[in-house]
Coordinates of C-alpha atoms in Angstrom, one line a residue:
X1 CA -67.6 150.1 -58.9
X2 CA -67.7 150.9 -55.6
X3 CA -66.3 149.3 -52.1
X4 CA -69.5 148.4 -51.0
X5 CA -70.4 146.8 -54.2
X6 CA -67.0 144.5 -53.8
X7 CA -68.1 144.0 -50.3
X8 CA -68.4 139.9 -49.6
X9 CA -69.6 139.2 -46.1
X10 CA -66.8 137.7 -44.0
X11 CA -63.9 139.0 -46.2
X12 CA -61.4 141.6 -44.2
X13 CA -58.1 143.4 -45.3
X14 CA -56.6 143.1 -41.5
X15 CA -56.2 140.5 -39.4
X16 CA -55.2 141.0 -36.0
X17 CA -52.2 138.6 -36.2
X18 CA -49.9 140.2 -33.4
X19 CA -50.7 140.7 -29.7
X20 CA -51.5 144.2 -29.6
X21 CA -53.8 143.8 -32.4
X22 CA -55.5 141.1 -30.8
X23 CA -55.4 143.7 -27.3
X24 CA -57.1 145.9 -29.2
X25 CA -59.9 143.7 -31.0
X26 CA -60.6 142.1 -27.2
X27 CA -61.6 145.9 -26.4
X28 CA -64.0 146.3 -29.5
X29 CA -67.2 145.9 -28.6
X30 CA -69.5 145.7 -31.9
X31 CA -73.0 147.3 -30.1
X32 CA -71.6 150.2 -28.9
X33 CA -70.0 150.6 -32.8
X34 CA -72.3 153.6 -35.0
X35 CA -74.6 152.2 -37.9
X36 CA -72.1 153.1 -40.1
X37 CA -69.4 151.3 -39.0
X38 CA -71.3 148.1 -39.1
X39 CA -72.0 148.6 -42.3
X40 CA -68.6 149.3 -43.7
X41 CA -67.3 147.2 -46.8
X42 CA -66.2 143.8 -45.9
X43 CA -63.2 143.2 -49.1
X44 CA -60.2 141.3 -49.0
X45 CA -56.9 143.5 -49.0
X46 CA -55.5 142.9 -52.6
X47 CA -59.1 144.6 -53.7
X48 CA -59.0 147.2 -51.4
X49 CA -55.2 147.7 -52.5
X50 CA -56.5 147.5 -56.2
X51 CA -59.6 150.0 -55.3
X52 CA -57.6 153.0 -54.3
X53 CA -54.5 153.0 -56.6
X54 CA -57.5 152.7 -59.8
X55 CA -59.1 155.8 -58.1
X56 CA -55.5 157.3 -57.8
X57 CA -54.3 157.4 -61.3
X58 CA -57.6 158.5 -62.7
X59 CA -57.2 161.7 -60.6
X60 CA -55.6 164.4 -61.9
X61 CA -52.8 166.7 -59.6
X62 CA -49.8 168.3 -60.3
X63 CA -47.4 165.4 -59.5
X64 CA -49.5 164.5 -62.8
X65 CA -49.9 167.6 -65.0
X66 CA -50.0 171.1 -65.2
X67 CA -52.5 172.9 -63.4
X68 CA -52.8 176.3 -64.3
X69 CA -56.1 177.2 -62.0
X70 CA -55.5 180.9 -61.5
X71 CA -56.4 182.2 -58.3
X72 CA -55.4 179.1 -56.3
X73 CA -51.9 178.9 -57.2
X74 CA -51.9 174.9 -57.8
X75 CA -48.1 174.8 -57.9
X76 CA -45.2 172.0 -57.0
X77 CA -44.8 171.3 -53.4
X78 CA -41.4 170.5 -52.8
X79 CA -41.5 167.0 -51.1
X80 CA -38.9 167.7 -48.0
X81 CA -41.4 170.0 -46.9
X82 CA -43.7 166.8 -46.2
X83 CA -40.8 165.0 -44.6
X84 CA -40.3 167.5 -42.3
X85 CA -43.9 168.2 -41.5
X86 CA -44.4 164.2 -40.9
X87 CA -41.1 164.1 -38.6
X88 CA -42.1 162.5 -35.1
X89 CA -40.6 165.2 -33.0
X90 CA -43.3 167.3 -34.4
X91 CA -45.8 164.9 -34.5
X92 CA -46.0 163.5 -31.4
X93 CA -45.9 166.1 -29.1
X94 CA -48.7 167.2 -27.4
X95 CA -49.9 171.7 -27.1
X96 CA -50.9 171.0 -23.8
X97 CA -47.1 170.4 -22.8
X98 CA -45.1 172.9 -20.5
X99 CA -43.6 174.9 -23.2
X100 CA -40.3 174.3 -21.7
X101 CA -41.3 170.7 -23.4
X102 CA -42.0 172.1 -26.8
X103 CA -39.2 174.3 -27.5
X104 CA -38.1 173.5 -30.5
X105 CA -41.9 174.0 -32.0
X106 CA -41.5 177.6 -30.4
X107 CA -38.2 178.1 -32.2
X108 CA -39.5 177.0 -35.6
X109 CA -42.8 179.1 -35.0
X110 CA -40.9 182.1 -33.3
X111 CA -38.1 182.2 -36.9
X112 CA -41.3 181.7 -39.0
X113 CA -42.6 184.9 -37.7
X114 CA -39.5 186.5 -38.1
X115 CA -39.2 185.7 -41.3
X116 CA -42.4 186.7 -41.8
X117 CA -41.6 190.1 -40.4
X118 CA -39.2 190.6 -42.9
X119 CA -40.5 189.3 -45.9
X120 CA -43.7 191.8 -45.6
X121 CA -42.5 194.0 -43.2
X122 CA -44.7 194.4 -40.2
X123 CA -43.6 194.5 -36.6
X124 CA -45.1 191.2 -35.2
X125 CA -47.6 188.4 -36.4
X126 CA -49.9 185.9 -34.9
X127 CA -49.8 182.3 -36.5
X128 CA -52.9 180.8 -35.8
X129 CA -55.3 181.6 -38.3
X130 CA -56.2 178.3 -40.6
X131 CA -56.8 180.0 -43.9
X132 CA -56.9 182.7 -45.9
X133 CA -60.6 183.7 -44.9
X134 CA -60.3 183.2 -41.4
X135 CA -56.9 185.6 -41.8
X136 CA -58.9 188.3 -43.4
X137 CA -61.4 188.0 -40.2
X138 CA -58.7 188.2 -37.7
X139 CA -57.1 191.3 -39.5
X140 CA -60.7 192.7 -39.7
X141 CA -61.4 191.6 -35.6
X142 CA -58.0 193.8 -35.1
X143 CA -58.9 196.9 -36.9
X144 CA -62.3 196.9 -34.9
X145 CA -61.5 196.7 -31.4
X146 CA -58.4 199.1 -33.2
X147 CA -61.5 201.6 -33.9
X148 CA -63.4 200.8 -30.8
X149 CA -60.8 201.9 -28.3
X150 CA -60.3 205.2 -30.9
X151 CA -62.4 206.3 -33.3
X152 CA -65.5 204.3 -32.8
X153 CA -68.0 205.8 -35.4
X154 CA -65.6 204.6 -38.1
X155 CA -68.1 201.8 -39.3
X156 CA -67.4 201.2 -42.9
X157 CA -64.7 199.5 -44.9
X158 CA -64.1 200.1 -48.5
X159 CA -63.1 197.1 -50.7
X160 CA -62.9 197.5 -54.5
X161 CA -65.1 195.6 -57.0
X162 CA -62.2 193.0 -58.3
X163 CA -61.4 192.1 -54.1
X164 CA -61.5 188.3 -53.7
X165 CA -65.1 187.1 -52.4
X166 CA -64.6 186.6 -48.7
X167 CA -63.2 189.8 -48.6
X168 CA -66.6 191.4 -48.0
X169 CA -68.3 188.3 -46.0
X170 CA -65.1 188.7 -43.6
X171 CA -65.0 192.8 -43.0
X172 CA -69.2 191.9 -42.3
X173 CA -68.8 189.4 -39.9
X174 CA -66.1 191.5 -38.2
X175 CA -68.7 194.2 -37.6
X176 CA -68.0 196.6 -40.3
X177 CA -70.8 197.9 -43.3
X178 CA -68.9 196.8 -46.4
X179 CA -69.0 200.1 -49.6
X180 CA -67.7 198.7 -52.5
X181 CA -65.1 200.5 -54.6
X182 CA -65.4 200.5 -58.4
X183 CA -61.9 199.6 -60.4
X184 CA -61.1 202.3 -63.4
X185 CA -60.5 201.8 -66.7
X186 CA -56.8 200.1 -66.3
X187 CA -57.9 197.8 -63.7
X188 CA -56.9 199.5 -60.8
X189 CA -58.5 201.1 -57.7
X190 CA -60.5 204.2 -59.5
X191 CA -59.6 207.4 -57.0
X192 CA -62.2 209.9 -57.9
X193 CA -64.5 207.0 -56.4
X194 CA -62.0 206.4 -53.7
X195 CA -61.8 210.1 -52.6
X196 CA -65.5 210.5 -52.3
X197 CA -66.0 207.4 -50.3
X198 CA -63.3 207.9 -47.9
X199 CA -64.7 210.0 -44.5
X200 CA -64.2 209.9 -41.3
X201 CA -67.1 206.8 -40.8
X202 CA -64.4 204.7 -43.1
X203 CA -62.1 202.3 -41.0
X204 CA -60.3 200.5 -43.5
X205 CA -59.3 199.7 -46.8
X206 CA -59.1 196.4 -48.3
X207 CA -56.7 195.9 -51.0
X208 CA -55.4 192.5 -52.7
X209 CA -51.8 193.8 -54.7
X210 CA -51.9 192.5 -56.7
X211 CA -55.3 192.3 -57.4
X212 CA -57.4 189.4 -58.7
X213 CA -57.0 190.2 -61.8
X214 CA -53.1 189.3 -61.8
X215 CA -52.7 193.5 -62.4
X216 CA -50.5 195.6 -59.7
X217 CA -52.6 198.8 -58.1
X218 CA -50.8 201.8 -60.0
X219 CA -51.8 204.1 -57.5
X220 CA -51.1 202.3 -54.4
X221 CA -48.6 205.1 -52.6
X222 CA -51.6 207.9 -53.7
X223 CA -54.3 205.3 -51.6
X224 CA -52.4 204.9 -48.6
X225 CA -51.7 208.7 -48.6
X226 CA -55.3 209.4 -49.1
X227 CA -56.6 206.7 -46.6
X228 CA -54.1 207.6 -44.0
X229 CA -54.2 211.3 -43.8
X230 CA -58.7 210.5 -43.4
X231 CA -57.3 208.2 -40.0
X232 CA -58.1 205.1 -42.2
X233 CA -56.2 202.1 -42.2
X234 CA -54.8 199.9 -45.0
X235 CA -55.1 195.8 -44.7
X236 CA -53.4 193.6 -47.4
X237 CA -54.9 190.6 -48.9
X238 CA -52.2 188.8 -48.9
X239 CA -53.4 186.1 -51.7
X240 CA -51.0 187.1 -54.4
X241 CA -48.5 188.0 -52.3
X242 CA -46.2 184.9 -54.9
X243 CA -45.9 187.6 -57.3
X244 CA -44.2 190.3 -55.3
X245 CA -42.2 188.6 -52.1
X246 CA -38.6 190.4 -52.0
X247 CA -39.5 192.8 -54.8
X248 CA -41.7 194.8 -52.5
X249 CA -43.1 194.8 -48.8
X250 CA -46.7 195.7 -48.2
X251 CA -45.4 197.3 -45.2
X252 CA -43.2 199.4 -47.1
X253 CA -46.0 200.3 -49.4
X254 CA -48.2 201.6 -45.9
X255 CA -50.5 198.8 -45.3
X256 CA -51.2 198.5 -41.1
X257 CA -52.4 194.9 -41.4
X258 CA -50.8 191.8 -43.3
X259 CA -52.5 188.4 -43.9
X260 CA -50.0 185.3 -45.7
X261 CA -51.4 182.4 -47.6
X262 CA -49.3 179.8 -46.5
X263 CA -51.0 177.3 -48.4
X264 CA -50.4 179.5 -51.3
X265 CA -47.1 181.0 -52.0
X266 CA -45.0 179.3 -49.5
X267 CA -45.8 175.6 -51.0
X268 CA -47.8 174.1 -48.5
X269 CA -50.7 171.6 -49.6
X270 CA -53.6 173.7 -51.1
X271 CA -57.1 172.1 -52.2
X272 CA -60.1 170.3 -50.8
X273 CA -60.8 172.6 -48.0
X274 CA -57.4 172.4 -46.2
X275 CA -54.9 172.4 -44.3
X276 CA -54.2 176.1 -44.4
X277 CA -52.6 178.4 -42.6
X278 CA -52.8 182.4 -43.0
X279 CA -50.5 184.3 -40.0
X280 CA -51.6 188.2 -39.3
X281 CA -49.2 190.7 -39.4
X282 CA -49.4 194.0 -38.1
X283 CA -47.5 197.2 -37.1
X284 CA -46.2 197.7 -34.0
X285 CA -49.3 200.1 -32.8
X286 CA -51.7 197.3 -33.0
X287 CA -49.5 194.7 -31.9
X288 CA -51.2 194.8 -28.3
X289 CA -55.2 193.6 -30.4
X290 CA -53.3 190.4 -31.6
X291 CA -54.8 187.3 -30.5
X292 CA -53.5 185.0 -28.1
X293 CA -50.9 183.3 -27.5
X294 CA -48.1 185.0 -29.4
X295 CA -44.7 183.4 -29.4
X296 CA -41.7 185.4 -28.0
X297 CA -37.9 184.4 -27.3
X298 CA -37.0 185.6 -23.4
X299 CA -33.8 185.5 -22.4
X300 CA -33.0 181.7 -21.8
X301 CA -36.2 179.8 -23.6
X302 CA -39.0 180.4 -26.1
X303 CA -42.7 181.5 -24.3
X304 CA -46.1 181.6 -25.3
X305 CA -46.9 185.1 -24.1
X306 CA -51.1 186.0 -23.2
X307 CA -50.0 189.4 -21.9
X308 CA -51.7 191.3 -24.8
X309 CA -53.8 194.1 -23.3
X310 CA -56.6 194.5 -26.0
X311 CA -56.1 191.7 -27.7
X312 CA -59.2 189.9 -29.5
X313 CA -58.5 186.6 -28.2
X314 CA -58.2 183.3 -29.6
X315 CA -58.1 182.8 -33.2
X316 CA -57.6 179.1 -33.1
X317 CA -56.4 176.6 -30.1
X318 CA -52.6 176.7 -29.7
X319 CA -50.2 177.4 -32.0
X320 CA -52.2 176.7 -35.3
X321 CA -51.7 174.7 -38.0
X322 CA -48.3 173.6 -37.2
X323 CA -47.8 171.0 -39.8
X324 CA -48.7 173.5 -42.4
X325 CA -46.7 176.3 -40.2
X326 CA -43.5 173.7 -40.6
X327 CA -43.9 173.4 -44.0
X328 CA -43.2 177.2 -45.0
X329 CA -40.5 177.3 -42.2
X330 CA -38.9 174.8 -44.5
X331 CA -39.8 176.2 -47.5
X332 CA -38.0 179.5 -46.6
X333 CA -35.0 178.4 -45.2
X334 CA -34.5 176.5 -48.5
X335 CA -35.5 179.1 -50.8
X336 CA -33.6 181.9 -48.6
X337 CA -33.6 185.6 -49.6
X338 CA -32.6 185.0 -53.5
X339 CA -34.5 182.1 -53.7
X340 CA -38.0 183.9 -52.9
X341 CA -36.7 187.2 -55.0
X342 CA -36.2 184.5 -58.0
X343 CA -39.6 183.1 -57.1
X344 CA -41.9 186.0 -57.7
X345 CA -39.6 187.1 -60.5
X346 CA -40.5 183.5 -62.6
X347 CA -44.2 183.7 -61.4
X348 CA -44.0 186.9 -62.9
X349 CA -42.1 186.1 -66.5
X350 CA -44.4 183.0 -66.5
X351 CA -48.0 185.1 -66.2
X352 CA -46.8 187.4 -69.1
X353 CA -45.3 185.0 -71.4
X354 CA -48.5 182.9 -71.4
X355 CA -50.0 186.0 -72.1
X356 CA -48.1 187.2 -75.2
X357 CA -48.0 183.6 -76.8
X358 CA -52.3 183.3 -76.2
X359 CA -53.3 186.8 -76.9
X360 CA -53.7 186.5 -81.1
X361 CA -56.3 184.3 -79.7
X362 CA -57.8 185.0 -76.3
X363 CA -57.3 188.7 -75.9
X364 CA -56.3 189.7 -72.5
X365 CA -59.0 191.4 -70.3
X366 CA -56.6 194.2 -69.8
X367 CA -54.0 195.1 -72.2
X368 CA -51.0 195.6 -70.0
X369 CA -48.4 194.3 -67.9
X370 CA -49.9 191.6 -65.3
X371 CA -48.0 189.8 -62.3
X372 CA -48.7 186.4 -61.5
X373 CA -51.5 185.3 -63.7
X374 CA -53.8 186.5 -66.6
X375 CA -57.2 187.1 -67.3
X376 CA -57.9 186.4 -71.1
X377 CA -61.0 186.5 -73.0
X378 CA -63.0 184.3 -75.3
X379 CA -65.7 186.7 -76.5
X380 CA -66.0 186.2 -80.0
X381 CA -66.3 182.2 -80.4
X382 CA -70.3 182.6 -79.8
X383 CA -70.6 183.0 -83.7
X384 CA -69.1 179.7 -84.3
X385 CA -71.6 178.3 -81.5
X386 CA -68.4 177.6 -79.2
X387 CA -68.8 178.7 -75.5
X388 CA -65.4 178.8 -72.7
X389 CA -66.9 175.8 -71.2
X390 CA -66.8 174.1 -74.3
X391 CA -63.1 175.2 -74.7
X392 CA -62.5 174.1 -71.1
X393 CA -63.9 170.5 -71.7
X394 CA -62.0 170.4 -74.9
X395 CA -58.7 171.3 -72.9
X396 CA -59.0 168.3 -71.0
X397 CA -58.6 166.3 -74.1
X398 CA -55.2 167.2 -74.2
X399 CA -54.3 166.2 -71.1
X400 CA -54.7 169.4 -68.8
X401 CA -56.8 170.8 -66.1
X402 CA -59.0 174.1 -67.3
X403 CA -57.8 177.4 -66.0
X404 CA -60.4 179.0 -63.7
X405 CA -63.0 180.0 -66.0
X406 CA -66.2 183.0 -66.2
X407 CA -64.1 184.4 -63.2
X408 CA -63.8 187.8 -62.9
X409 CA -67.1 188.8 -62.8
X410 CA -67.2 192.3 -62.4
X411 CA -67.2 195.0 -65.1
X412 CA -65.6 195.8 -67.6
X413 CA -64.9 191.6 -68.5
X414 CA -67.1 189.8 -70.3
X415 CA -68.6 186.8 -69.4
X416 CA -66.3 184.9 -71.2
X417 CA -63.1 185.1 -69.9
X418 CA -60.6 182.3 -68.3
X419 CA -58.1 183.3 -65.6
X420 CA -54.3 181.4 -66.5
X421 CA -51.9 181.1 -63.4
X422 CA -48.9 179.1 -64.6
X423 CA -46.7 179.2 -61.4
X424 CA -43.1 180.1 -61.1
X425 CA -42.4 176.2 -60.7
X426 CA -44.0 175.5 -64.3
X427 CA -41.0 175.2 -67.1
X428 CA -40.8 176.7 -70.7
X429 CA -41.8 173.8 -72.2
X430 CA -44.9 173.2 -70.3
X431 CA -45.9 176.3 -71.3
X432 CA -45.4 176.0 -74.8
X433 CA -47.4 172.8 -74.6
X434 CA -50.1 174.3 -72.9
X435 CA -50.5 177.3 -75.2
X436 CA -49.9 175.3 -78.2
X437 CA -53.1 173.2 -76.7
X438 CA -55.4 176.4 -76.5
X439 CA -54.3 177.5 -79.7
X440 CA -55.4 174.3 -81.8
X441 CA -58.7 174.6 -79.6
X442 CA -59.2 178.0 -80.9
X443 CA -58.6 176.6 -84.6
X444 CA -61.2 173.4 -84.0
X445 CA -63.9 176.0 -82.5
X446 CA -63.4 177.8 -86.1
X447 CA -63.4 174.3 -87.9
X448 CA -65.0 172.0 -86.6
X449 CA -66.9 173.6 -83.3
X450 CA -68.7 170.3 -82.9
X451 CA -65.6 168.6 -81.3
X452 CA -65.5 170.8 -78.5
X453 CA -69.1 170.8 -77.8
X454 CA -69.2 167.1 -77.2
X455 CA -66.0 167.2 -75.7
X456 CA -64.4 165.7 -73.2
X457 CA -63.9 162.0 -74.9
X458 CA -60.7 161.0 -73.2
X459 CA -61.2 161.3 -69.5
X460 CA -62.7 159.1 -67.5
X461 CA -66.0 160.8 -66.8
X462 CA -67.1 162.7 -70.2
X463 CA -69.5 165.5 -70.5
X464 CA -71.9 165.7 -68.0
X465 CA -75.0 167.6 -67.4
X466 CA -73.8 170.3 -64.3
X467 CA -76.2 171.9 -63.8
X468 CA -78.4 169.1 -63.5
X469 CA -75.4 167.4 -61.1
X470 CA -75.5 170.7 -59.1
X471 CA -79.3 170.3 -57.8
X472 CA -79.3 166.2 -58.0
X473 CA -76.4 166.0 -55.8
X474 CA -75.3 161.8 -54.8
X475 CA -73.7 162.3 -51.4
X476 CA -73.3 158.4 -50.7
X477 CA -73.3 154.9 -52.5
X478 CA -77.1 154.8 -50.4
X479 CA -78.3 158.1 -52.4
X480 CA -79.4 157.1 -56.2
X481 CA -81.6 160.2 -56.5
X482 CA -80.4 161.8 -59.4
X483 CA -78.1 159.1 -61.0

């Protein structure tokens, strides 16, 4: 049931009982109030208190359970990094402030790229883009006026065929005619392809290491040589950048651009759209095409410095996200240098022992080593009439949120295949449980497959018709079309 089906006219859950609330209802003036105000659920507060904690513990997050949604990295936020984020001295100043005003903001955003510096190392970084995509189109916006003021009929950016998806929409936007790369037989770039491709109308590479596929690009010193001696440049998709942080720097590996899910690997709040946060890093010869402001330490105080030549401009208004900003600042402070090493080490023993315990089952799209997470198939289960949806809806049976499923799509997966990112911050045990879950699916789909093609029966909602739901959408408690 719904608020507005609790709704009783006359009922409220405030009551302006002090004098400031009474100030404040004095200034409300109900005319000038939108339609939908006036037409907002009138319930007393115990309902309105009983409404939302129902809702909350029929939703499922990973305070809750485990979440192993490859390509998202749904892992544990530590909760100091909220505390932090929420403290007033960050919250209630203003960007508009004198920077002389804000200077501990400065400090903490001027150590963040630092340690950003460090972590990937590139010679400076911008903070301001809001996610990862908007990151890629900064990095892209840099490497074009980059090309503009030097080699302007390079048009073209390669990107292999297992790239994320805004990969290509971002290097398009930016300006650039996206040629698409086709991976060899071991999941990496193929570089017969690459070689032919790369002439002097190519701009830029764009690689994800590792890749989307959870595999690491073999031939990654043989691309940067290849793309750098043709005057290309190399930019990193930064994305899985949780599998390989103090084991390897994409700067040391040749890439010239650098962009950081925040969100991501330095546990900050990822899902529904945002907050995000996804700072730009470059070499020093394109520092000057960074947008503006960039945050530098002078000799007394921290400054917001505009004095960037060719730079692209704004990205976003001020300094970014900065709540999400704080949140990594914290994160890596905590975690320090052996903390982070031991991070993408345990994302990286996680992946792989998921993989050995599920493969007797769901053979692995690739038979080799992978980093952070795991692509595994379920081709084979059509003869017992079972699909990976139906294993997926049977998974939340037993109490856990499907792994990303019929993603990759590119050759040479089948359709059929489920992508497994356990996290460094997911135990043993969970694990065990997990795979011990997929493997008495397997056994039911040989069994008794009708259990999973009815399934869910446990949750809350049970199987529903989405495709149907996908075209019928109900955006509001007004809109019964399709119910």
């Amino acid at each position: 049931m719904t608020l507005f089906e609790k709704s009783v006219a006359g009922r409220s859950a405030f009551s302006f009982g002090f004098e400031e609330d009474r100030a404040v209802a004095e200034r409300y003036v109900p005319e000038f109030a939108r339609a939908a105000v006036k037409s907002l659920p009138q319930v007393a507060e115990l309902d309105l208190v009983r409404h939302f904690t129902n809702l909350a513990t029929k939703n499922y997050g990973v305070d809750t359970g485990f979440y192993p949604l490859g390509s998202c990295t749904m892992k544990y936020n530590p909760k100091i990094n909220e505390r932090m984020a929420a403290d007033s001295r960050l919250t209630v100043r203003h960007p508009l402030d004198d920077s002389t005003d804000n200077q501990g903001i400065l400090q903490m955003e001027f150590e963040l790229k630092e340690s950003l510096q460090e972590i990937t190392g590139m010679d400076n970084f911008t903070l301001q883009p809001a996610c990862g995509a908007h990151g890629e189109l900064t990095g892209m916006l840099i490497i074009h006026a980059f090309m503009r003021d030097h080699d302007a009929k390079r048009t073209k950016v390669l990107i292999p065929d297992s790239a994320h998806g805004t990969n290509p929409a971002s290097a398009t936007m930016a300006g650039f005619q996206v040629v698409t790369v086709s991976s060899n037989e071991r999941g990496g770039v193929d570089m017969d392809a690459l070689d032919k491709l790369m002439d002097d109308t190519v701009a830029a590479i764009m690689l994800t290491n590792p890749n989307t596929v959870g595999l690491f690009e073999e031939n990654i010193t043989q691309i940067a040589e290849l793309v750098h001696a043709r005057g290309g440049l190399l930019y990193y998709d930064g994305a899985n950048l949780n599998a390989l942080m103090g084991l390897i720097r994409p700067g040391d590996l040749g890439f010239d651009v650098v962009h950081l899910n925040l969100h991501k690997t330095f546990a900050t709040p990822h899902g529904g759209g945002g907050p995000g946060a996804a700072p730009v890093g470059v070499k020093k010869f394109l520092a000057d095409y960074l947008p503006i402001p960039v945050v530098v330490c002078g000799d007394s105080q921290y400054a917001l410095d505009e004095n960037r030549p060719h730079t692209i401009g704004r990205m976003s208004g001020f300094y970014g996200n900065t709540a999400v900003l704080a949140r990594a600042y914290v994160y890596i402070k905590m975690m320090g240098r052996n903390g982070l090493l031991a991070t993408s080490r345990a994302a990286v023993i996680n992946a792989n022992y998921v993989k050995a315990l599920l493969s007797p089952y769901f053979p692995p799209a690739y038979d080799r080593p992978v980093m952070h997470e795991t692509v595994l198939s379920a081709k084979g289960y059509d003869k017992y009439g079972v699909t990976l949806l139906d294993i997926a809806k049977r998974l939340m049976d037993y109490g856990y949120h499907p792994p990303t499923i019929y993603f990759p799509h590119f050759p040479p997966y089948a359709e059929e295949v489920m992508m497994v990112e356990p996290t460094e911050s997911e135990s043993k045990e969970t694990m065990d449980l997990f795979c011990d879950a997929l493997i008495k699916i397997s056994q039911e789909a040989k069994e008794n497959p009708d259990l999973l093609l009815s399934a869910p029966h446990d949750t809350v909602v049970t199987r529903v018709n989405e495709t149907y739901a996908a075209r019928h959408l109900v955006t509001s408690h007004r809109d019964k079309k399709g119910t």
